[in-house]
Amino acid sequence: MMQEKKKFSFFGIPKIARFLKKYRKEMLLMVLFGLSGSLVDIILPLFQKHALDNFVRGNTTDGIIVFAAMYVFSVVFAAVVNYFACCLAMTIEVSINRDLRQSAFNHLQTLSFSYFNQNSVGYIHARVMSDTSRVGELVSWTLIDSVWRISYLAGSIGVMFYLNARLTLLVLLILPLLVVLFTVFQRKILRVNREIREINSNITGNFNEAIMGAKTIKSLAVEDELYSGFVKNTSEYKKKSVMSSHLRGLFAGTMNLASSIALAIVLWQGGYIAESDVGTFSAFMSYAQGMMEPVRWLVDIISDLITTEANIERFSALLSVKSDVVDTPEVIEKYGDSFEPKRENWEPIKGDVEFKDVTFKYPDGDEYVLEDFSLKVPFGSHVAIVGETGAGKSTLVNLVCRFYEPTVGKVLIDGKDARERSQLWLHSSIGYVLQTPHLFSGTIRENILMGKPDATDEEITAAIKAVSADEIIAKLDDGLDTDVGEGGDLLSTGEKQLISFARAVISDPKILILDEATASVDTITEAKIQAAMEKVTEGRTSIMIAHRLSTVKNADVILVVKNGKIVERGTHSELIKSRGYYYELYTRQYQDEKTAKILS
Ligand SMILES: Nc1ncnc2c1ncn2[C@@H]1O[C@H](COP(=O)(O)OP(=O)(O)OP(=O)(O)O)[C@@H](O)[C@H]1O
Ligand SMILES: [Mg+2]
């Protein structure tokens, strides 16, 4: 292990090599253009030398036309090739950013819920946005910059040696000094910048919390505490930013000083040649000045590459996360995956669901939520699940949908292990109204269409009617074309539930799952939905989770869950007769409702 760690890793680039391959040609061309531009930069001081030697000292204008033409040609040539190098760098940068983001987005869609439970939105966002942009920058601008600067540095040192080896060695003597100086500065600047970044992310966090939790903050009356935290962070940010500017100013000054020293050396030691060979002398002056920037850059770039390596590591780690729920290669071969489904091979689903000795715990949990759980739900039957908060009701339906897989045991769909067919096959036949309904930004109509993209207006109206949402939608200003806001936040929770209910039934799913689907609507609307429900669930397998027991009376079987175990099962009347836990829950709720009625 240790051995492996020490190995030079080329700044993580091999990990993303497959994304770069596509742009090999562009990168090669960019490097060639960059080299040609740099070559011109290297020979320009020689033009100066030639002019001084021939036209000034030689006191003649012979050949000046050809000289001028060559000079102009070189300058124009450099401008053109550098322009192309920049265009290519830009193209490579945006193309690679796009490719990386697309593959990350795609990959995220395949991951199971446990990944999103374990990683925050902010973390994933940073991987997809900033890590990818660092990588894009590395293989475009950083690459072309290094071509320009390194070749200029090498070329100019070569030419200097050719002109005067002794003077060159003297100028190069200050290089180690420069490197030490730059490194010291750069360490300090890096440290301050890292602190600035950290404070900045805290400030962003402050903003996030203040926006997302605006209501809660107001209701808890903690505005001043949040504000003082914000003030502390922003003041610190200001302090560190000023410090960073000071350091950068000092650094720039030192750099100028260093280049003056190099010039002084040339003047001091080269002065004697100025008389006899003013051309060489002036070329030397140009080279000595031009060397400083590339040296500073080289010191910078090393630390840049080290941070970029961390970006690449994190990004490729995201791409290599395996979902906890994956289709086997054989299944993908036959049924296709989520992006290229082979619908022609899909068996029509009947809608039988069976739990067979299922034991389950969440990938990041340590307690078993279900143990040795078995249940048969034949097609067309209606199951209700009741029980206290945290008992494991939503977990059961997560398993039916294969959002998670049993730790031990099987979930069978139509008699076959769900793992033997593709996730998309199953999900296409399930209508699921989640406990916390989520709508996408857009109109109500657009949201319902997500359940069936090619639905006609009649189908939409029918779906809305089927779940008794028609009256409520009609009351909204723009009816079906009402904008729901981000996440549906412009609507009430009850309205969101009704719309996600309509979205679930419009595709005519064989299995309908309702997780507290009507928990947030008033009792009158609930009663209407209840009446409509019999029709909606007809010809489907339905699994319904409910807190209000009055809504589950008609179920074929009621499962009473307690601490992840089914403690009772049976029809409403059977359970009432047996006078167990269900009876207790029911009478208590019934009493409460009756009291409420009398009081009102
Ligand atoms: N993603 C998760 N990772 C780890 N543990 C979880 C996860 N989701 C739920 N749990 C745990 O599993 C248990 C059952 O949760 P579940 O959501 O199934 O309860 P529930 O019966 O639906 O409750 P409620 O009536 O409040 O919706 C709880 O103890 C909960 O803490
Ligand atoms: Mg739940």
XYZ file of C-alpha atoms and ligand atoms in Angstrom, residues 117 362 364-365 369 387-396 404 435 515-516 545 547, ligand 1:
52
model
C -28.762 9.902 1.914
C -30.604 0.224 5.432
C -26.094 3.016 6.448
C -28.209 1.849 9.363
C -35.901 -2.689 10.042
C -48.566 1.444 12.458
C -46.710 3.995 14.448
C -44.127 6.466 13.214
C -40.833 4.830 12.328
C -42.343 1.327 12.358
C -41.061 0.515 8.865
C -44.060 1.183 6.636
C -42.280 3.288 4.010
C -39.453 0.774 4.100
C -41.819 -1.968 2.947
C -33.509 -0.879 -1.867
C -45.071 10.606 1.624
C -47.709 6.481 1.175
C -49.943 8.719 3.271
C -50.077 3.386 3.986
C -52.331 7.012 9.621
N -32.507 5.957 4.477
C -32.467 5.429 5.701
N -31.300 5.034 6.221
C -31.253 4.484 7.452
N -32.309 4.275 8.222
C -33.518 4.634 7.771
C -33.657 5.239 6.472
N -34.947 5.499 6.255
C -35.596 5.080 7.372
N -34.739 4.564 8.274
C -35.095 3.972 9.585
O -35.923 2.859 9.367
C -36.993 2.835 10.293
C -38.313 2.735 9.535
O -38.512 3.893 8.763
P -39.768 4.112 7.811
O -39.527 5.332 7.021
O -40.031 2.852 7.090
O -40.905 4.388 8.891
P -42.452 4.660 8.635
O -43.183 3.532 9.272
O -42.718 4.927 7.213
O -42.668 5.970 9.527
P -43.638 7.227 9.230
O -44.997 6.846 9.677
O -43.073 8.278 10.116
O -43.539 7.541 7.799
C -36.877 4.074 11.142
O -36.341 3.686 12.390
C -35.909 4.953 10.420
O -35.093 5.631 11.346
